[in-house]
């Protein structure tokens, strides 16, 4: 698979699963529509491993509720885009199921099956390799929990873990070589490893945990100390199943939160919340919460007080600036939709939002105390918050999907570049984000790139260098010659440019309602109506000089 003009540097599972859809579709436009339906199918199939995971601890009706909530998570909005999330959510939940089985009974066969499930999830999203940490960490916690009479001998237990030890050793060696050689599949994660600060990771881990509490409507966060205490007590009494669930919950939650925090704290994390990389733990949290409810929500006043105090400190210390009603922010943090609306009540006074969030924690506590005899009802606030966040995020994103870019609905109108090019021609997209040329809808350029297979590389002109990490920014010389930041001239052959940009060459075709131009470029890319100096780029576009 290729990403524009480069090798695809992420998990290959989604492209492999999408390939039959692309092959069967008559054109790129229909393939796009079919892929979105395919994404919805893959995401919905997560209900199966979520149900089977819950069924190991819960009755069928509770398990159905967990499965339904897992696929009702607001992160389902990603199925409407060509992203890996739908495949990763399915395979990640399948890995959770395999991991809890191996923690219950760590036979060599179960270890190999669990490791295979983690590898499958990693092929969908490399981040999910962190799930493998649940095997040694979860088994260690399980061993500590069980009473001494029920514990296997330490030496014998360790000898049984040879498949895990061998797999971890191979994975560490491969990752070390890949990171050291700059392998493309780990390029994003390599940048994270090199740019984070330990103190910032701790701080962002706290914010990430607060975001998870908001994602789950606060009630599970308040109840989690009681739920952990219940699993701990049952594990101490000899329940292998409960100790396995606790080991999985603690290890997976910890490693996921820290990994997401490392990304958020990195220079390109955008200083914002990222539950886009966090929601894979939602089915596990729902299982633990539902198992506690199924056992009549047994809790001491001390555990509820700890949960409430923990929740209050979490939400009160979350910077209100992270909860912003912004389409781009909420693309990565869908759980912030409702809470960002609360901030708009009085944006000049962040203390108002903190007060509302603290009141939300106490409302969650009140619901737990008042409805403990009607435990299924306590799932309803989670469902309500899921639905409301999904609606709000969908409304904020639907504008991008409804942009009117093309004049009509014919495939050749959408794939206008492919239809105009001679055989063998390749095209470069020119994003010009400066002056009057920026008036062109960026959707026109992006949709042209997406629906035309002959468009390869993308060059950005006028974008601040500091916000690009993929080496695609370019500068314009005094004579209009376009060069990459390392000084190499751009020689595209053909180029798609916004109207008003005069290139050295010949115009071949026009497309989209914004009248983008396809140019046959003579040699090195040169903008004839551009002048550049050390401070600015000047391009003469319709409407005057910018």
Coordinates of C-alpha atoms in Angstrom, one line a residue:
X1 CA 0.0 0.0 0.0
X2 CA 1.0 3.6 -0.7
X3 CA 0.2 6.8 1.0
X4 CA 0.4 9.4 -1.7
X5 CA 3.9 8.9 -3.1
X6 CA 5.4 7.2 -0.2
X7 CA 5.1 3.7 1.4
X8 CA 2.2 3.4 3.8
X9 CA 3.8 3.8 7.3
X10 CA 1.1 2.4 9.5
X11 CA -0.7 -0.9 10.3
X12 CA -1.3 -2.8 7.1
X13 CA -4.4 -4.6 8.2
X14 CA -7.0 -2.0 7.3
X15 CA -5.6 -1.5 3.7
X16 CA -5.6 -5.3 3.3
X17 CA -9.3 -5.5 4.5
X18 CA -10.2 -2.5 2.3
X19 CA -8.6 -3.9 -0.8
X20 CA -11.5 -6.1 -1.9
X21 CA -13.9 -3.2 -1.5
X22 CA -11.7 -1.0 -3.7
X23 CA -11.3 -3.8 -6.3
X24 CA -15.1 -4.4 -6.5
X25 CA -16.1 -0.8 -6.7
X26 CA -16.5 0.6 -10.2
X27 CA -14.8 3.9 -9.4
X28 CA -13.2 5.8 -6.6
X29 CA -16.3 7.7 -5.7
X30 CA -18.3 4.5 -5.1
X31 CA -15.4 2.9 -3.3
X32 CA -15.4 5.8 -0.8
X33 CA -19.1 5.2 -0.1
X34 CA -18.7 1.5 0.2
X35 CA -15.8 1.8 2.5
X36 CA -17.8 4.0 5.0
X37 CA -20.4 1.3 5.2
X38 CA -17.7 -1.3 5.5
X39 CA -16.2 0.7 8.4
X40 CA -19.6 0.7 10.1
X41 CA -19.8 -3.1 9.8
X42 CA -16.3 -3.6 11.2
X43 CA -17.0 -1.3 14.1
X44 CA -20.3 -3.0 14.8
X45 CA -18.7 -6.4 14.8
X46 CA -16.9 -5.2 18.0
X47 CA -20.1 -6.1 19.8
X48 CA -19.2 -9.8 19.4
X49 CA -15.8 -9.9 21.3
X50 CA -17.2 -7.3 23.7
X51 CA -20.2 -9.6 24.5
X52 CA -17.9 -12.7 24.9
X53 CA -15.6 -10.7 27.2
X54 CA -18.5 -9.6 29.3
X55 CA -20.1 -13.1 29.3
X56 CA -17.1 -14.5 31.2
X57 CA -18.2 -12.4 34.2
X58 CA -21.8 -11.5 33.6
X59 CA -25.2 -12.9 32.7
X60 CA -26.4 -12.6 29.1
X61 CA -28.6 -9.5 29.7
X62 CA -25.7 -7.6 31.3
X63 CA -23.3 -8.8 28.5
X64 CA -25.7 -7.5 25.8
X65 CA -25.8 -4.1 27.5
X66 CA -22.0 -4.0 27.6
X67 CA -21.8 -5.0 23.9
X68 CA -24.4 -2.4 22.9
X69 CA -22.7 0.4 24.8
X70 CA -19.3 -0.6 23.4
X71 CA -20.5 0.1 19.8
X72 CA -22.6 3.1 20.9
X73 CA -19.4 4.9 22.0
X74 CA -19.2 8.3 20.4
X75 CA -15.9 7.3 18.8
X76 CA -18.0 5.5 16.2
X77 CA -18.0 8.8 14.3
X78 CA -14.6 7.7 12.9
X79 CA -16.4 5.1 10.8
X80 CA -17.6 7.9 8.5
X81 CA -13.9 8.5 7.5
X82 CA -11.3 6.4 5.9
X83 CA -9.3 5.7 9.1
X84 CA -8.0 2.6 10.8
X85 CA -10.1 3.0 14.0
X86 CA -12.9 0.6 13.0
X87 CA -10.5 -2.3 12.4
X88 CA -8.4 -1.4 15.4
X89 CA -11.4 -1.3 17.8
X90 CA -12.5 -4.7 16.6
X91 CA -9.1 -6.4 16.9
X92 CA -8.2 -4.5 20.1
X93 CA -11.4 -5.8 21.8
X94 CA -10.7 -9.3 20.5
X95 CA -7.2 -9.0 22.0
X96 CA -8.8 -8.1 25.4
X97 CA -10.9 -11.2 25.3
X98 CA -7.8 -13.4 24.5
X99 CA -5.8 -11.7 27.2
X100 CA -8.4 -12.4 30.0
X101 CA -8.5 -16.0 28.9
X102 CA -4.7 -16.4 29.2
X103 CA -4.8 -14.6 32.6
X104 CA -7.3 -17.1 33.8
X105 CA -5.4 -20.1 32.5
X106 CA -1.9 -19.3 31.3
X107 CA -1.2 -22.4 29.2
X108 CA 1.2 -22.3 26.3
X109 CA -1.7 -22.6 23.9
X110 CA -3.6 -19.7 25.5
X111 CA -0.5 -17.6 25.5
X112 CA 0.1 -18.2 21.8
X113 CA -3.5 -17.4 21.0
X114 CA -3.3 -14.1 23.1
X115 CA -0.1 -13.1 21.5
X116 CA -1.5 -13.8 18.1
X117 CA -4.5 -11.6 18.9
X118 CA -2.2 -8.8 20.0
X119 CA -0.2 -9.1 16.8
X120 CA -3.4 -8.9 14.8
X121 CA -4.4 -5.7 16.7
X122 CA -0.9 -4.3 16.2
X123 CA -1.3 -4.8 12.5
X124 CA -4.3 -2.6 12.7
X125 CA -2.7 0.0 14.9
X126 CA 0.9 -0.3 16.1
X127 CA -0.1 1.5 19.4
X128 CA -2.0 -1.7 20.4
X129 CA 1.3 -3.7 20.9
X130 CA 1.2 -2.2 24.4
X131 CA -1.6 -4.7 25.2
X132 CA 1.1 -7.4 25.4
X133 CA 2.2 -5.9 28.7
X134 CA -1.0 -7.2 30.2
X135 CA 0.3 -10.8 30.2
X136 CA 3.3 -10.5 32.5
X137 CA 1.8 -7.6 34.5
X138 CA -1.6 -9.2 34.9
X139 CA -0.2 -12.6 35.8
X140 CA 2.1 -11.0 38.4
X141 CA -0.9 -9.2 40.0
X142 CA -3.0 -12.4 39.8
X143 CA -0.2 -14.3 41.6
X144 CA 0.0 -11.7 44.4
X145 CA -3.8 -11.6 44.8
X146 CA -4.4 -15.3 45.2
X147 CA -4.0 -16.8 48.7
X148 CA -0.8 -18.6 49.3
X149 CA -2.4 -22.0 49.2
X150 CA -3.8 -21.4 45.7
X151 CA -0.6 -19.9 44.2
X152 CA 1.4 -22.0 41.8
X153 CA 5.1 -22.4 42.6
X154 CA 6.9 -19.3 41.3
X155 CA 9.6 -21.3 39.4
X156 CA 7.0 -23.5 37.7
X157 CA 4.8 -20.6 36.9
X158 CA 7.7 -18.7 35.2
X159 CA 8.7 -21.7 33.2
X160 CA 5.2 -21.9 31.7
X161 CA 5.6 -18.4 30.4
X162 CA 8.2 -19.3 27.8
X163 CA 6.0 -18.3 24.8
X164 CA 5.4 -14.9 26.3
X165 CA 9.1 -14.4 27.2
X166 CA 10.2 -15.5 23.7
X167 CA 7.6 -13.2 22.0
X168 CA 8.5 -10.2 24.2
X169 CA 12.2 -10.7 23.5
X170 CA 11.6 -10.9 19.7
X171 CA 9.3 -7.8 19.8
X172 CA 11.8 -5.8 21.8
X173 CA 14.6 -6.7 19.3
X174 CA 12.5 -5.9 16.3
X175 CA 11.3 -2.6 17.8
X176 CA 14.9 -1.6 18.7
X177 CA 16.1 -2.3 15.2
X178 CA 13.1 -0.5 13.6
X179 CA 13.5 2.6 15.8
X180 CA 17.3 2.6 15.3
X181 CA 17.0 2.4 11.5
X182 CA 14.1 4.8 11.2
X183 CA 11.6 2.3 9.8
X184 CA 8.6 4.0 8.4
X185 CA 6.0 1.9 10.3
X186 CA 7.2 3.3 13.6
X187 CA 8.1 6.9 12.5
X188 CA 5.3 8.5 14.5
X189 CA 6.0 6.6 17.6
X190 CA 9.8 7.2 17.2
X191 CA 9.1 10.9 17.3
X192 CA 7.0 10.4 20.5
X193 CA 9.9 8.5 22.2
X194 CA 12.3 11.3 21.3
X195 CA 10.3 14.3 22.2
X196 CA 8.4 13.6 25.5
X197 CA 9.4 14.7 29.0
X198 CA 8.8 12.4 31.9
X199 CA 7.2 15.1 34.1
X200 CA 4.9 16.1 31.2
X201 CA 3.8 12.5 30.7
X202 CA 2.8 12.3 34.4
X203 CA 0.8 15.5 34.0
X204 CA -0.9 14.4 30.8
X205 CA -1.6 11.0 32.3
X206 CA -3.7 12.8 34.9
X207 CA -5.5 14.8 32.2
X208 CA -6.0 11.6 30.1
X209 CA -7.6 9.8 33.1
X210 CA -9.9 12.8 33.7
X211 CA -10.8 12.7 30.0
X212 CA -11.7 9.0 30.4
X213 CA -13.9 9.8 33.3
X214 CA -15.8 12.4 31.2
X215 CA -16.0 9.9 28.3
X216 CA -17.8 7.4 30.7
X217 CA -20.2 10.0 32.2
X218 CA -18.3 10.1 35.5
X219 CA -20.3 7.4 37.2
X220 CA -17.9 4.5 36.5
X221 CA -15.0 6.7 37.6
X222 CA -16.7 7.3 41.0
X223 CA -17.5 3.6 41.4
X224 CA -14.2 2.2 40.3
X225 CA -12.5 2.1 43.7
X226 CA -15.5 0.1 45.0
X227 CA -15.4 -2.2 41.9
X228 CA -11.6 -2.7 42.3
X229 CA -12.1 -3.4 46.0
X230 CA -14.7 -6.0 45.2
X231 CA -12.5 -7.8 42.6
X232 CA -9.5 -7.6 45.0
X233 CA -11.6 -9.2 47.9
X234 CA -12.8 -12.0 45.6
X235 CA -9.3 -12.6 44.3
X236 CA -8.0 -12.9 47.8
X237 CA -10.7 -15.4 48.5
X238 CA -9.3 -17.6 45.7
X239 CA -11.3 -16.5 42.6
X240 CA -9.0 -16.9 39.6
X241 CA -11.5 -15.3 37.3
X242 CA -11.8 -12.1 39.4
X243 CA -8.1 -11.8 39.9
X244 CA -7.6 -12.2 36.1
X245 CA -10.1 -9.4 35.4
X246 CA -8.5 -7.1 37.9
X247 CA -5.0 -7.9 36.5
X248 CA -6.2 -7.1 32.9
X249 CA -8.0 -4.0 33.9
X250 CA -5.2 -2.4 35.9
X251 CA -2.4 -3.3 33.4
X252 CA -4.3 -2.3 30.2
X253 CA -5.7 0.9 31.7
X254 CA -2.3 1.9 33.0
X255 CA -0.3 1.3 29.9
X256 CA -2.9 2.8 27.6
X257 CA -3.2 6.0 29.7
X258 CA 0.5 6.5 29.8
X259 CA 0.9 5.8 26.1
X260 CA -1.8 8.3 25.2
X261 CA -0.3 10.8 27.6
X262 CA 3.2 10.4 26.0
X263 CA 1.7 11.3 22.6
X264 CA -0.3 14.2 24.0
X265 CA 2.7 15.7 25.7
X266 CA 4.9 15.5 22.6
X267 CA 5.6 18.5 20.5
X268 CA 3.0 17.5 17.8
X269 CA 0.4 16.4 20.4
X270 CA -1.2 19.8 19.9
X271 CA -1.6 20.5 23.7
X272 CA -5.0 18.9 23.6
X273 CA -6.9 15.8 24.7
X274 CA -6.8 12.6 22.5
X275 CA -9.4 10.1 23.4
X276 CA -9.1 9.0 19.8
X277 CA -6.3 6.8 21.0
X278 CA -7.9 6.0 24.4
X279 CA -11.3 4.6 23.7
X280 CA -10.0 1.1 23.1
X281 CA -10.2 0.5 26.9
X282 CA -13.9 1.5 27.0
X283 CA -15.3 -2.2 26.7
X284 CA -13.0 -3.2 29.6
X285 CA -14.2 -0.4 31.8
X286 CA -17.8 -1.2 31.0
X287 CA -17.3 -4.9 31.9
X288 CA -15.7 -4.0 35.3
X289 CA -18.5 -1.4 36.0
X290 CA -21.2 -3.8 34.9
X291 CA -19.8 -6.7 37.0
X292 CA -19.9 -4.5 40.0
X293 CA -23.5 -3.5 39.3
X294 CA -24.4 -7.1 38.8
X295 CA -23.2 -7.9 42.3
X296 CA -25.6 -5.3 43.7
X297 CA -23.1 -2.5 43.7
X298 CA -21.5 -3.5 47.0
X299 CA -19.5 -0.6 48.3
X300 CA -18.3 0.7 51.6
X301 CA -18.7 4.4 52.4
X302 CA -15.0 4.6 52.4
X303 CA -14.7 3.3 48.8
X304 CA -17.4 5.7 47.6
X305 CA -15.7 8.6 49.4
X306 CA -12.4 7.7 47.8
X307 CA -14.1 7.5 44.4
X308 CA -15.8 10.8 44.8
X309 CA -12.7 12.6 46.1
X310 CA -10.7 11.1 43.2
X311 CA -13.3 12.3 40.7
X312 CA -13.5 15.8 42.2
X313 CA -9.7 16.3 42.1
X314 CA -9.6 14.9 38.5
X315 CA -12.2 17.2 37.0
X316 CA -11.2 20.2 39.2
X317 CA -7.6 20.0 38.1
X318 CA -8.4 19.5 34.4
X319 CA -7.5 22.8 32.6
X320 CA -10.7 24.3 31.1
X321 CA -8.8 25.3 28.0
X322 CA -8.7 21.6 27.0
X323 CA -12.5 21.6 26.8
X324 CA -13.1 23.8 23.8
X325 CA -16.0 23.8 21.3
X326 CA -13.8 23.4 18.3
X327 CA -14.3 21.0 15.4
X328 CA -10.6 20.2 15.0
X329 CA -10.1 19.6 18.7
X330 CA -13.2 17.4 19.0
X331 CA -12.0 15.2 16.1
X332 CA -9.4 13.8 18.5
X333 CA -11.5 14.3 21.7
X334 CA -15.1 13.4 21.0
X335 CA -15.8 13.0 24.7
X336 CA -15.3 16.7 25.2
X337 CA -18.4 17.7 23.2
X338 CA -20.9 18.1 26.0
X339 CA -18.4 19.5 28.5
X340 CA -17.2 22.1 26.1
X341 CA -20.7 23.3 25.8
X342 CA -20.8 23.8 29.6
X343 CA -17.7 25.9 29.3
X344 CA -19.6 28.3 26.9
X345 CA -22.0 29.2 29.7
X346 CA -19.4 31.7 31.0
X347 CA -16.1 31.2 29.1
X348 CA -14.5 34.2 30.8
X349 CA -14.8 32.4 34.2
X350 CA -13.2 29.0 34.1
X351 CA -14.2 28.4 37.7
X352 CA -17.8 28.0 36.5
X353 CA -16.9 25.0 34.4
X354 CA -15.0 23.5 37.3
X355 CA -17.9 23.9 39.6
X356 CA -20.3 22.3 37.1
X357 CA -17.9 19.3 36.7
X358 CA -17.6 18.9 40.5
X359 CA -21.4 19.0 40.8
X360 CA -21.5 16.3 38.1
X361 CA -19.3 14.1 40.3
X362 CA -21.6 14.6 43.3
X363 CA -24.6 13.9 41.0
X364 CA -22.9 10.6 40.1
X365 CA -22.3 9.8 43.7
X366 CA -26.0 10.6 44.5
X367 CA -27.1 8.3 41.6
X368 CA -25.0 5.4 43.0
X369 CA -26.4 5.8 46.5
X370 CA -30.0 6.4 45.5
X371 CA -30.2 3.7 42.8
X372 CA -28.2 0.8 44.2
X373 CA -31.4 -1.3 44.3
X374 CA -32.0 -0.6 40.6
X375 CA -28.5 -1.1 39.3
X376 CA -29.3 -1.5 35.6
X377 CA -30.6 2.1 35.7
X378 CA -27.0 3.3 36.4
X379 CA -26.0 2.4 32.9
X380 CA -28.5 4.9 31.4
X381 CA -26.4 8.0 32.2
X382 CA -23.5 6.4 30.3
X383 CA -25.7 5.6 27.4
X384 CA -27.2 9.2 27.4
X385 CA -23.8 10.8 27.4
X386 CA -22.6 8.5 24.6
X387 CA -25.6 9.5 22.5
X388 CA -25.4 13.2 23.2
X389 CA -21.6 13.4 22.5
X390 CA -22.2 11.4 19.3
X391 CA -24.9 13.8 18.1
X392 CA -22.8 16.9 19.0
X393 CA -19.7 15.6 17.3
X394 CA -21.6 14.5 14.2
X395 CA -23.2 17.9 13.9
X396 CA -19.9 19.6 14.2
X397 CA -18.3 17.3 11.5
X398 CA -21.2 16.9 9.1
X399 CA -20.4 20.3 7.5
X400 CA -17.1 19.0 6.3
X401 CA -18.9 16.0 4.7
X402 CA -21.5 18.2 3.1
X403 CA -19.2 20.6 1.3
X404 CA -20.3 21.0 -2.2
X405 CA -17.0 20.5 -4.1
X406 CA -18.1 19.1 -7.5
X407 CA -20.6 20.4 -10.0
X408 CA -22.5 17.1 -10.4
X409 CA -22.5 13.5 -9.2
X410 CA -20.8 11.8 -12.1
X411 CA -17.7 9.7 -11.3
X412 CA -15.7 11.5 -14.1
X413 CA -16.5 14.8 -12.4
X414 CA -15.0 13.7 -9.1
X415 CA -12.0 12.0 -10.8
X416 CA -11.5 14.9 -13.2
X417 CA -7.7 14.7 -13.0
X418 CA -7.5 11.0 -13.8
X419 CA -9.7 11.5 -16.8
X420 CA -7.6 14.4 -18.2
X421 CA -4.2 12.9 -17.7
X422 CA -2.4 10.9 -20.4
X423 CA -1.3 7.4 -19.6
X424 CA 1.5 7.2 -17.0
X425 CA 1.3 10.8 -15.8
X426 CA 1.7 11.6 -12.1
X427 CA 0.4 14.7 -10.4
X428 CA 1.5 16.9 -7.4
X429 CA -1.1 18.8 -5.4
X430 CA -0.1 22.4 -4.5
X431 CA -1.7 23.7 -1.2
X432 CA -1.1 27.4 -1.1
X433 CA -2.1 28.8 2.3
X434 CA -1.3 32.4 2.0
X435 CA -3.0 35.5 0.7
X436 CA -6.0 35.5 -1.6
X437 CA -5.2 32.0 -2.9
X438 CA -6.2 30.7 0.5
X439 CA -9.8 31.6 -0.3
X440 CA -10.0 28.4 -2.3
X441 CA -11.8 25.7 -0.3
X442 CA -9.2 23.3 1.0
X443 CA -11.8 20.6 0.6
X444 CA -11.5 21.0 -3.2
X445 CA -7.8 20.2 -3.1
X446 CA -8.2 17.4 -0.6
X447 CA -11.2 15.8 -2.4
X448 CA -9.4 16.1 -5.7
X449 CA -6.4 14.3 -4.1
X450 CA -8.6 11.6 -2.6
X451 CA -10.7 10.8 -5.6
X452 CA -7.9 10.8 -8.2
X453 CA -5.5 8.0 -8.0
X454 CA -2.9 9.7 -10.1
X455 CA -2.4 12.5 -7.6
X456 CA 0.8 11.5 -5.7
X457 CA 2.9 14.0 -3.7
X458 CA 1.6 17.1 -2.0
X459 CA 3.5 20.3 -1.6
X460 CA 2.5 23.0 0.9
X461 CA 3.4 26.6 0.3
X462 CA 2.9 29.2 3.0
X463 CA 2.4 26.8 5.9
X464 CA 4.6 27.6 8.9
X465 CA 7.5 25.1 9.0
X466 CA 7.0 24.4 12.7
X467 CA 3.6 22.8 12.2
X468 CA 4.6 20.3 9.6
X469 CA 6.5 17.1 10.3
X470 CA 6.3 15.2 7.1
X471 CA 8.8 17.2 5.0
X472 CA 6.2 18.4 2.5
X473 CA 6.6 22.1 3.1
X474 CA 8.2 24.2 0.3
X475 CA 9.6 27.7 -0.1
X476 CA 9.4 29.9 -3.2
X477 CA 12.6 31.6 -4.4
X478 CA 12.9 35.1 -5.7
X479 CA 12.4 33.9 -9.3
X480 CA 9.3 31.8 -8.3
X481 CA 11.2 28.5 -8.3
X482 CA 9.7 26.1 -5.7
X483 CA 12.1 24.1 -3.5
X484 CA 11.7 21.8 -0.6
X485 CA 13.0 22.9 2.8
X486 CA 16.3 21.0 2.2
X487 CA 16.8 22.9 -1.1
X488 CA 15.8 20.3 -3.7
X489 CA 13.8 21.7 -6.7
X490 CA 10.3 20.3 -7.2
X491 CA 9.9 18.7 -10.5
X492 CA 6.2 17.4 -10.7
X493 CA 5.5 16.8 -14.3
X494 CA 1.8 17.7 -13.7
X495 CA 0.4 19.9 -10.9
X496 CA -3.0 20.8 -9.5
X497 CA -3.1 24.4 -8.4
X498 CA -5.7 26.9 -7.1
X499 CA -7.0 29.4 -9.6
X500 CA -4.9 32.5 -10.0
X501 CA -1.6 30.6 -9.6
X502 CA 0.3 30.9 -12.9
X503 CA 2.8 28.1 -13.4
X504 CA 5.5 27.7 -16.1
X505 CA 3.8 25.3 -18.4
X506 CA 0.5 24.6 -20.0
X507 CA -3.0 24.4 -18.5
X508 CA -4.6 21.0 -19.2
X509 CA -8.0 20.9 -17.5
X510 CA -10.2 22.5 -14.8
X511 CA -12.3 20.9 -12.2
X512 CA -14.3 21.4 -9.0
X513 CA -16.6 24.3 -8.3
X514 CA -13.5 26.3 -7.2
X515 CA -12.1 25.9 -10.7
X516 CA -8.8 24.2 -9.8
X517 CA -6.3 24.0 -12.6
X518 CA -4.4 21.0 -13.8
X519 CA -1.0 22.1 -15.3
X520 CA 1.5 20.3 -17.5
X521 CA 4.7 21.7 -15.9
X522 CA 7.9 22.3 -17.9
X523 CA 10.8 21.0 -15.8
X524 CA 11.2 22.5 -12.3
X525 CA 8.1 23.9 -10.7
X526 CA 8.0 27.7 -11.0
X527 CA 5.2 30.1 -10.0
X528 CA 5.3 33.0 -12.5
X529 CA 3.2 35.4 -10.4
X530 CA 5.0 34.9 -7.1
X531 CA 7.7 36.8 -5.4
X532 CA 9.4 35.7 -2.2
X533 CA 11.8 37.2 0.4
X534 CA 12.9 36.1 3.8
X535 CA 9.7 37.4 5.4
X536 CA 6.8 36.6 3.1
X537 CA 5.5 35.1 0.0
X538 CA 3.6 37.3 -2.4
X539 CA 1.2 35.8 -4.9
X540 CA -1.0 37.8 -7.3
X541 CA -4.4 36.1 -7.3
X542 CA -7.9 37.2 -8.4
X543 CA -9.0 40.1 -6.2
X544 CA -5.6 41.8 -6.0
X545 CA -2.1 41.3 -4.6
X546 CA -1.9 39.3 -1.4

